[in-house]
Amino acid sequence: MKSLKIIVIILIGLFTTSPLWAQPFSLDKELKPILLSLKEDAQNPKTKNIITNGFIDEKDAFYYVKGHDVFEYLDIYVFSNYGNPDLKVELVNTNWTDVVETQNTNDSEDGIIHFKIRAYSDFGLHLFPGDEKINFTIAVSASEPVTEYLGSAFRKARTGELDTSESTTSAAHENNSQTDATSSTPIWLYIVLGAAALIIALLLGVILGRKKAALFWLFFLFISTPSFAQQDNGMTWHDTNRYGEWLQEQANDNRGGFWENANQVRQGLGRLGKFGEKFGKYKKTFDAANNAYKAYTNLNGCINSVPPAGMPRIPSFCETDDCESCFLDARTRFNKNRYTFEKLKVIYGCTRNFTDAAISFGDNVSGYHGVSGLAWQSQKGGINKSINDLKQAYDKKYAELLESQHEILQELNRCEAEHGIPDWYDRFGYLYFEFTKMNYQRKI
């Protein structure tokens, strides 16, 4: 029973499975947004999408999207399937009053609303009724994960840096410390600090090994979980062609009674065709990574798009990833480890921002509703407890990734030695290790 309580608290803290926190939050129990869960594209398994068809008449409609990654670009389309109604849509972030952007079909090209974002957490779409019943489509596309903004951590070693003499090694060490490192701390101090960090990491591992809650946190940090929020009673697709076929059948059969004539059929299908062109075009935008970073709004404000300040570029026999065979596996693992560090930092930072916003919102809103206020105090206690669990989980994962990076750098050290740079780690590689240790260490 105690373990079950721990799991429940963790689920509430992560805001990924609770009906209250799995979407932009509200203390209004009557507000039950519909889940749109991204899945692999039938045409391109490396991408994801979701398409849904629905009606809006007198009541507002609420949807929220999940299933995306912090490194994916998201394109969200909303349009009417007949006529030219004025359909207004708000893109929201942490709660349903936190409006990031508003668009309507009358002011959009071809009547197709298009939001372009990058997001860490679930986000919401609030649709407003117009002066007539509207049959609409919502389509969300997620690109392949893009992990390019850190750039290369290596540069081609200069001739003097290939020399193994003691004087040249000292000069190279001093020069590299001035140009690539963030500090000029003596190497013996790094050794002492490294030994201390190792001891702390081992002790931390022993302590956290006794805390089951931390293990659950690590699991949920990187794996999406199912949601218990209200499901859509309508139909959804993960293939634009199948959706187009279904929509044409609806038009031909005049189901619902709103396809009044052939002109409306052609109008709706024409808009679908234009949507298809946009859908295919923007799914490929991520190929131009630099432009995409500028074009896609950072919805949560905590996803990086440029290398961290002070990131060094360390000398290497091989500047690019297209190198001798002994570099290939180590470089691949090294880059994966770098972006895992980035993802860990983003998840922690975004979660802290989200919880702070949740607590602030709950404190403000709950005061107006007696029953909601009592329920909120209970939820707030769970959130504060979950933040402490998250800190422990972060520190444990941080220690694991740091150890992994050290092992990878030692592997690269052996490879560099084979091609003319002995003692590569002691001379250069440790700079990136120390940068990583300082940059990704939890600050709060």
mmCIF file of C-alpha atoms in Angstrom, residues 11-33 64 93-96 122 227-230 354 358-359 361-362 365-366 372 374-380 383:
data_model
loop_
_atom_site.group_PDB
_atom_site.id
_atom_site.type_symbol
_atom_site.label_atom_id
_atom_site.label_comp_id
_atom_site.label_asym_id
_atom_site.label_seq_id
_atom_site.Cartn_x
_atom_site.Cartn_y
_atom_site.Cartn_z
ATOM 1 C CA LEU A 11 2.080 10.470 -11.203
ATOM 2 C CA ILE A 12 0.487 13.643 -9.846
ATOM 3 C CA GLY A 13 3.855 15.387 -9.776
ATOM 4 C CA LEU A 14 4.735 14.485 -13.354
ATOM 5 C CA PHE A 15 1.416 15.749 -14.716
ATOM 6 C CA THR A 16 1.444 13.052 -17.383
ATOM 7 C CA THR A 17 -1.216 10.625 -16.264
ATOM 8 C CA SER A 18 -3.554 12.468 -13.924
ATOM 9 C CA PRO A 19 -6.689 13.867 -15.591
ATOM 10 C CA LEU A 20 -6.011 17.178 -13.863
ATOM 11 C CA TRP A 21 -2.377 17.530 -14.883
ATOM 12 C CA ALA A 22 -2.144 15.617 -18.156
ATOM 13 C CA GLN A 23 -3.163 18.743 -20.071
ATOM 14 C CA PRO A 24 -3.220 22.496 -19.522
ATOM 15 C CA PHE A 25 -4.714 22.539 -16.063
ATOM 16 C CA SER A 26 -7.890 23.911 -14.579
ATOM 17 C CA LEU A 27 -9.726 23.468 -11.292
ATOM 18 C CA ASP A 28 -12.988 23.337 -13.262
ATOM 19 C CA LYS A 29 -14.107 19.697 -13.001
ATOM 20 C CA GLU A 30 -16.590 20.205 -15.839
ATOM 21 C CA LEU A 31 -13.819 20.983 -18.311
ATOM 22 C CA LYS A 32 -12.784 17.661 -19.868
ATOM 23 C CA PRO A 33 -10.474 18.207 -22.847
ATOM 24 C CA TYR A 64 -4.778 18.676 -25.877
ATOM 25 C CA ASN A 93 0.330 26.373 -22.574
ATOM 26 C CA THR A 94 0.220 25.726 -18.815
ATOM 27 C CA ASN A 95 -3.462 26.489 -18.235
ATOM 28 C CA TRP A 96 -6.494 27.293 -20.370
ATOM 29 C CA ASP A 122 1.279 18.706 -23.410
ATOM 30 C CA SER A 227 -3.607 9.318 -20.028
ATOM 31 C CA PHE A 228 -6.886 8.855 -18.235
ATOM 32 C CA ALA A 229 -8.396 12.070 -19.588
ATOM 33 C CA GLN A 230 -11.539 12.075 -21.677
ATOM 34 C CA PHE A 354 5.378 24.042 -14.909
ATOM 35 C CA ALA A 358 0.642 25.275 -11.393
ATOM 36 C CA ILE A 359 1.110 26.279 -7.767
ATOM 37 C CA PHE A 361 -2.409 29.335 -10.627
ATOM 38 C CA GLY A 362 -3.898 27.014 -8.005
ATOM 39 C CA VAL A 365 -7.936 30.375 -8.412
ATOM 40 C CA SER A 366 -8.703 28.123 -5.452
ATOM 41 C CA SER A 372 -11.835 23.602 -5.041
ATOM 42 C CA LEU A 374 -9.760 22.195 -0.163
ATOM 43 C CA ALA A 375 -8.997 19.917 -3.099
ATOM 44 C CA TRP A 376 -6.183 22.206 -4.187
ATOM 45 C CA GLN A 377 -4.390 22.084 -0.840
ATOM 46 C CA SER A 378 -4.248 18.302 -1.114
ATOM 47 C CA GLN A 379 -2.910 18.492 -4.672
ATOM 48 C CA LYS A 380 -0.374 21.148 -3.699
ATOM 49 C CA ILE A 383 3.261 18.566 -6.014
#
